[in-house]
Coordinates of C-alpha atoms in Angstrom, one line a residue:
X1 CA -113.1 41.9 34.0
X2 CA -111.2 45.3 34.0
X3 CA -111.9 45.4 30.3
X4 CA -115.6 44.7 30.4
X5 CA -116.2 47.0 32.7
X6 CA -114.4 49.8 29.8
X7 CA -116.1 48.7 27.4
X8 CA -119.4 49.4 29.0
X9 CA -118.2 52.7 30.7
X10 CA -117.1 54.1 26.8
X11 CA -120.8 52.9 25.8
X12 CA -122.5 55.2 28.6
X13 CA -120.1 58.2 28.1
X14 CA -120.4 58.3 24.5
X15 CA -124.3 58.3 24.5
X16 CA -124.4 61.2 27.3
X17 CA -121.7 63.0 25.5
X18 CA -124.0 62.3 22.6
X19 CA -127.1 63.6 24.3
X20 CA -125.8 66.0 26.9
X21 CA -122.6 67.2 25.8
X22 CA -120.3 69.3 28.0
X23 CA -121.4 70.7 31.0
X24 CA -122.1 74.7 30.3
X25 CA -121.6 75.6 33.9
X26 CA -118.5 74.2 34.7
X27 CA -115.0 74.5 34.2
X28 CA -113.7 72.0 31.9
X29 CA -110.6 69.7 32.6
X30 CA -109.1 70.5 29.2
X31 CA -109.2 74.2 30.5
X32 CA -107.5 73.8 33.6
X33 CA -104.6 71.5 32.0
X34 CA -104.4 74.6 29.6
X35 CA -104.0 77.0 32.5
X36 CA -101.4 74.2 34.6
X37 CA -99.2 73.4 30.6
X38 CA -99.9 77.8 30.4
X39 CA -97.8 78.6 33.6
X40 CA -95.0 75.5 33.2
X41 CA -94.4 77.1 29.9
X42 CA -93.6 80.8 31.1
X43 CA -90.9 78.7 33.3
X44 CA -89.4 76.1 31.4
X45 CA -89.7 77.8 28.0
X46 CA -87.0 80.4 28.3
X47 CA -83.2 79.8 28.3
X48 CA -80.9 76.9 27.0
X49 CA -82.2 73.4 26.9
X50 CA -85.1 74.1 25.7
X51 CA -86.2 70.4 24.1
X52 CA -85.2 69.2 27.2
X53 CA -87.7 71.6 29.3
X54 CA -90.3 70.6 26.3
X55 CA -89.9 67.1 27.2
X56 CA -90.2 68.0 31.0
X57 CA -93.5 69.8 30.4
X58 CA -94.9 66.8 28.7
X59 CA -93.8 64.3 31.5
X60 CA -95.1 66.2 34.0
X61 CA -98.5 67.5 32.4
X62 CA -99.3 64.1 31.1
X63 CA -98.4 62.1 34.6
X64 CA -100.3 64.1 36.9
X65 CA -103.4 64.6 34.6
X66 CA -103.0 60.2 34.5
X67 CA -102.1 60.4 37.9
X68 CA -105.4 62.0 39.3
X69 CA -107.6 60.1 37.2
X70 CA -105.9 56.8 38.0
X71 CA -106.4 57.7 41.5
X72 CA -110.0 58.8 41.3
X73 CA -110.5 55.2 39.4
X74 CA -108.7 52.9 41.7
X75 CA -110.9 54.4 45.0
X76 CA -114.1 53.9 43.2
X77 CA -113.5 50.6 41.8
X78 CA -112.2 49.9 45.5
X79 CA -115.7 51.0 46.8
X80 CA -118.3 49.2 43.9
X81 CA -117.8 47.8 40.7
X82 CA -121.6 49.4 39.5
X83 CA -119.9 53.0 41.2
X84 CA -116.3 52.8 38.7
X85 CA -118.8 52.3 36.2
X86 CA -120.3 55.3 36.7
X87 CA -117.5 57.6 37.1
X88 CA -115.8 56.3 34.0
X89 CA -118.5 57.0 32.1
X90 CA -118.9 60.4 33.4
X91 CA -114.7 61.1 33.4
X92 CA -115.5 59.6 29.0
X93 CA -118.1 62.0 28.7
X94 CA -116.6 64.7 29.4
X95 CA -113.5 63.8 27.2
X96 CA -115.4 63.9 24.2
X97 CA -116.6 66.6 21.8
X98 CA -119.2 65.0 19.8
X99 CA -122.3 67.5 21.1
X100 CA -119.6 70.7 21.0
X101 CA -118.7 70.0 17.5
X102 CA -121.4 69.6 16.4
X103 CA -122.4 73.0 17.9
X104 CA -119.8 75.2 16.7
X105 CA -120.2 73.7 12.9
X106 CA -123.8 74.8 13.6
X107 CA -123.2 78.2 15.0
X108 CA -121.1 79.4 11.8
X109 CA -123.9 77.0 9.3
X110 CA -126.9 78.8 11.0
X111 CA -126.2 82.9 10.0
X112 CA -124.2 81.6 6.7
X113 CA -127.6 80.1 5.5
X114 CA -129.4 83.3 6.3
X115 CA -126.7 85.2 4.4
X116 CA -125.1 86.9 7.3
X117 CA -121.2 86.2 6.7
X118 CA -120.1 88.8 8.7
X119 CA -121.5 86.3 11.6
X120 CA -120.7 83.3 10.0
X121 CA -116.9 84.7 9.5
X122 CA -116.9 85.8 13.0
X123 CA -118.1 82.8 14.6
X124 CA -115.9 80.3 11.9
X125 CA -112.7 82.4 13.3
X126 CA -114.1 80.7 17.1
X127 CA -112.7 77.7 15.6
X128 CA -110.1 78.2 13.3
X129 CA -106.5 79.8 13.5
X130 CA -106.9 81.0 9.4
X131 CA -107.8 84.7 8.9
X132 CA -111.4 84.9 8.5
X133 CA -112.5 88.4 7.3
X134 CA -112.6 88.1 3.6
X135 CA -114.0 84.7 3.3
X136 CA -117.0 83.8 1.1
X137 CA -119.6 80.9 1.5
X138 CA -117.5 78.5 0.0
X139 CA -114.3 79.0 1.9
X140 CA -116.3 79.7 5.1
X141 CA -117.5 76.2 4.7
X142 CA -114.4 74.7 4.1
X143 CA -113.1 76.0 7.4
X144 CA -115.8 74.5 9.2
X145 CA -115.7 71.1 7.2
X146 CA -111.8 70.6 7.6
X147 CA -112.6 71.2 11.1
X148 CA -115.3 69.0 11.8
X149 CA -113.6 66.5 9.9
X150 CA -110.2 66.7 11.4
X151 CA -111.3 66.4 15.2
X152 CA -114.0 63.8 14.8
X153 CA -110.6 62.0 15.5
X154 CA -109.2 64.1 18.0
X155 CA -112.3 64.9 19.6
X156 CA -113.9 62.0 19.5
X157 CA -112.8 58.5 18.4
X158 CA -109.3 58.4 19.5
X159 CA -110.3 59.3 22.9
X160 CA -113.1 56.3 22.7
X161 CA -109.8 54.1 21.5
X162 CA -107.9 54.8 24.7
X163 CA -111.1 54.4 26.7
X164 CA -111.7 51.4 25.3
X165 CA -108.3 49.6 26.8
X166 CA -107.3 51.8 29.4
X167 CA -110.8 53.9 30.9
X168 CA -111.0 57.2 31.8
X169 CA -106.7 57.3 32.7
X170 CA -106.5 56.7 28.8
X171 CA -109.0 59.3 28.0
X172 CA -107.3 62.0 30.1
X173 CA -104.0 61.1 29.0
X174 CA -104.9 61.8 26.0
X175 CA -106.5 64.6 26.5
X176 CA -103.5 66.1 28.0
X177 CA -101.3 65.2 25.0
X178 CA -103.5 66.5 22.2
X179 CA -103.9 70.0 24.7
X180 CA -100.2 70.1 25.0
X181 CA -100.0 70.1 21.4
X182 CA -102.3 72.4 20.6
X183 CA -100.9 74.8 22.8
X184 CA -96.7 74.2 22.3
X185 CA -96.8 72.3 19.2
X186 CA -95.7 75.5 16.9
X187 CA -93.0 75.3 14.3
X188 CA -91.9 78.5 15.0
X189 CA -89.2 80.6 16.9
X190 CA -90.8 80.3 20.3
X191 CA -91.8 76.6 20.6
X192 CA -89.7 74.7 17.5
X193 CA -87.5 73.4 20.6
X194 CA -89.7 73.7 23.4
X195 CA -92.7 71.8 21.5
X196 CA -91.0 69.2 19.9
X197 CA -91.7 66.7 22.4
X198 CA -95.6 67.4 22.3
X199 CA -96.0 67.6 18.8
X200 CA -94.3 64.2 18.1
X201 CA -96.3 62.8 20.8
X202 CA -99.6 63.6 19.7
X203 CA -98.1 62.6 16.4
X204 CA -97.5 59.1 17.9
X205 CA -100.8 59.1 20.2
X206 CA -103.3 60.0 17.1
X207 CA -101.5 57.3 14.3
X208 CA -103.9 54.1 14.8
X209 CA -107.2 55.9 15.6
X210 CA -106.8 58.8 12.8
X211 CA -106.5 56.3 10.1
X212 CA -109.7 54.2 11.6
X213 CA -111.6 56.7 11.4
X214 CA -110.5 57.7 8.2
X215 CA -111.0 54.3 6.8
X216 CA -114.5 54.4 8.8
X217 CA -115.6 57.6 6.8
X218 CA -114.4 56.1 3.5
X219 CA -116.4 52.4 4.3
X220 CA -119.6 53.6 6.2
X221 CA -120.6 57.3 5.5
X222 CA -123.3 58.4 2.5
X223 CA -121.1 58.2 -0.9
X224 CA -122.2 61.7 -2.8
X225 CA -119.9 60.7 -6.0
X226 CA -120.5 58.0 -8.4
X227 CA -117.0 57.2 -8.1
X228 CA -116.8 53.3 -6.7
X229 CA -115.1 51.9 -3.5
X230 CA -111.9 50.4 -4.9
X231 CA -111.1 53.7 -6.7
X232 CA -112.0 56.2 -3.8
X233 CA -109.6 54.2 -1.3
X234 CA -106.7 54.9 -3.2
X235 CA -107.3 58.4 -3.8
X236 CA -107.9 58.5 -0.3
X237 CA -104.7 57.4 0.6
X238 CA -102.8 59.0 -2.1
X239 CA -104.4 62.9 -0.8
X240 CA -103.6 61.9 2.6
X241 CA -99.8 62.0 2.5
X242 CA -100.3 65.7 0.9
X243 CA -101.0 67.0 4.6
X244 CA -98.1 68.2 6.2
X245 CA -99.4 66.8 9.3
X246 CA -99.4 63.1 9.9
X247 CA -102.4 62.3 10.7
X248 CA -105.1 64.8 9.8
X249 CA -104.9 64.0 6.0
X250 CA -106.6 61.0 7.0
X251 CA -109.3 62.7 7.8
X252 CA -109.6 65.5 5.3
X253 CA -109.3 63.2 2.3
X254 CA -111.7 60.5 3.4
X255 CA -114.4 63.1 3.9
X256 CA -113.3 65.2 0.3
X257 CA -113.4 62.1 -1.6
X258 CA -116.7 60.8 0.2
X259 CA -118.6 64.2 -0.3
X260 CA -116.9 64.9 -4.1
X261 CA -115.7 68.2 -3.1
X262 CA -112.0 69.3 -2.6
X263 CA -110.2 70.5 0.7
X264 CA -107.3 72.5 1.4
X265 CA -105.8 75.3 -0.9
X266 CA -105.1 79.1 0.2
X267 CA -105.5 80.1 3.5
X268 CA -104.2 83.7 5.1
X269 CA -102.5 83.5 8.6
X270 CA -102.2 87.3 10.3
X271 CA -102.0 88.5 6.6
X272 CA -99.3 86.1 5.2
X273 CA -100.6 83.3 2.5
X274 CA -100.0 79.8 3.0
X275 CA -101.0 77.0 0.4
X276 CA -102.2 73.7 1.4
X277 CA -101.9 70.2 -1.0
X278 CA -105.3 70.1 -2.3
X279 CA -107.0 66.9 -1.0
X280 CA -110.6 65.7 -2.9
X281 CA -111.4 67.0 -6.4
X282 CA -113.8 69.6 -6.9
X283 CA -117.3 67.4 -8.5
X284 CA -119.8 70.6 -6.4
X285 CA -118.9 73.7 -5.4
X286 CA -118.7 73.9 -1.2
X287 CA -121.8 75.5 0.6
X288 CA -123.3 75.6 3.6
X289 CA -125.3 72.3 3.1
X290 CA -121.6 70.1 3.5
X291 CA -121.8 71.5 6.5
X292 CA -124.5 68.8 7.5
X293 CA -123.3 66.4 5.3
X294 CA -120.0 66.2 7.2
X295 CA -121.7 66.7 10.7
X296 CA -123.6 63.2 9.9
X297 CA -120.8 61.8 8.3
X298 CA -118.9 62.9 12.3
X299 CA -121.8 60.9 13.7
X300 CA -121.6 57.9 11.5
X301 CA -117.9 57.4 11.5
X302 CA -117.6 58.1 15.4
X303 CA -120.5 55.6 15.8
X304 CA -119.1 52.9 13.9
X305 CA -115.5 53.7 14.9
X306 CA -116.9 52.9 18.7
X307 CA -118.7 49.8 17.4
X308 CA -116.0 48.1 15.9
X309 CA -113.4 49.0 19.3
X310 CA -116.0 47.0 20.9
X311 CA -115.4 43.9 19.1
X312 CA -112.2 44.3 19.4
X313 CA -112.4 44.5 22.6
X314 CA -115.1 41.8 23.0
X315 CA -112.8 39.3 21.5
X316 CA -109.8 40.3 23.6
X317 CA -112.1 39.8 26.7
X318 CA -113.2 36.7 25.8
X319 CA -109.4 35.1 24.8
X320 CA -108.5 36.5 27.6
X321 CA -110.9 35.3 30.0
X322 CA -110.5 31.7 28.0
X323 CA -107.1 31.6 29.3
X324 CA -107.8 32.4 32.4

């Protein structure tokens, strides 16, 4: 029953995430898990043994976020079925990004179709870790797709695949794994140790779901190309092993190849270049209109990335329930 109860709770929370997004007011969880991983770090990450500490950050972060949700869960289910319901869906909610996305892609769109990309540049750099300052329309645009594109996984739909089998605990878990990396998960001098842990994690957490989605960007979105199904499927899968991470190729390609523009290429970090694998070829030149293109295509995928975890779920509920 558990499970049908999941299933309907990720339903609710998607659709208020979908209409009411974050709450402006309010402190976010993911912000006070950044302040809790922020202060553990200036402790643990100094010293010898610092993989070690890395690993002891994660276990703890990543516990007592699950801990405090699991909690939260148990009492309310304890009180009224109808009131767990509830709570999950609002705990969901919260743990998605759909409406926020979709809002920042807009705030860097809205000034770079009025020709203003001394605005669009400054708000693009609200979202990216790339140096922002010289970019024109087309790489501005880029920014924001590969963006948009890259956390309609881990903003959206692999937090509805954990709340799909495990409820808000799953969500928040996950939550705290992706905000560890995002934080610790630096090849460089002061987390390459320290980070490890996290990185590989969110490596591990974000397989399945990442390549869902992808595959529900290359099977459902709006084709712009007049190149067919069969052939876009393996190019998708061939540009996706260009990314150096993992997982976000997945992501990248599916939407390049499905737009029939190209993503990746030259980007300047503090001043130094760095050149990413090229994923997508180049059939239009990028502007602000992909912008839109790939905020529907977000919608779409996320929509029927949620629809098919459903069934899935459905028919585990049902076996389940058979045996029973």
């Amino acid at each position: 029953m558990i499970l049908l109860y999941h299933m309907i709770a990720t339903l609710l929370g998607f659709i208020l995430d979908r209409i009411i997004g974050d709450p402006p007011h309010l402190p976010h969880p993911v912000r006070l898990i950044g302040n809790g991983i922020s202060s553990l770090a200036k402790r643990l990450n100094i010293g010898n043994y610092r993989f070690q500490k890395g690993v002891l950050l994660t276990t703890i972060v990543v516990l007592t976020t699950a801990s405090i949700v699991l909690v939260i869960s148990v009492v309310t289910y304890q009180i009224h079925w109808s009131l767990y319901i509830i709570v999950q869906s609002i705990f969901i909610a919260i743990g998605l990004a759909q409406k926020s996305l979709q809002q920042a892609a807009m705030d860097v769109y809205t000034p770079l179709v009025t020709g203003d990309l001394k605005e669009a540049r400054r708000k693009l750099s609200w979202i990216v870790g790339r140096d922002t300052d010289h970019l024109d329309e087309a790489d501005i645009t880029r920014g924001v797709v590969e963006t948009v594109s890259e956390n309609t996984s881990d903003g959206i739909t692999a937090p509805l695949f954990y709340s799909v089998f495990f409820g808000a605990t799953g969500v928040w878990a996950y939550k705290a794994i992706n905000t560890l990396d995002s934080m610790v998960g630096y090849r460089n001098e002061k987390y390459e140790k320290f980070g490890t842990c996290s990185a590989k994690l969110d490596d591990v957490v974000n397989y399945i779901p990442s390549r869902l989605t992808g595959l529900c960007i290359v099977l459902f979105t709006k084709n712009f190309t007049t190149t067919s199904l069969n052939q876009r499927m393996k190019n998708w899968l061939k540009d996706a092993k260009k990314h150096p991470s993992p997982n976000s190729g997945y992501l990248e390609a599916a939407t390049a190849y499905q737009l029939g523009i190209q993503l990746g290429g030259l980007n300047y970090y503090e001043g130094i270049a760095s050149h990413r694998a090229e994923m997508g070829k180049p059939t239009v030149i990028l502007n602000a209109s992909h912008i839109q293109r790939t905020i529907e295509q977000m919608h779409i995928a996320s929509s029927s990335f949620l629809t098919f975890m459903i069934l899935i779920g459905g028919v585990i509920y049902y076996v389940t329930e058979s045996w029973c």
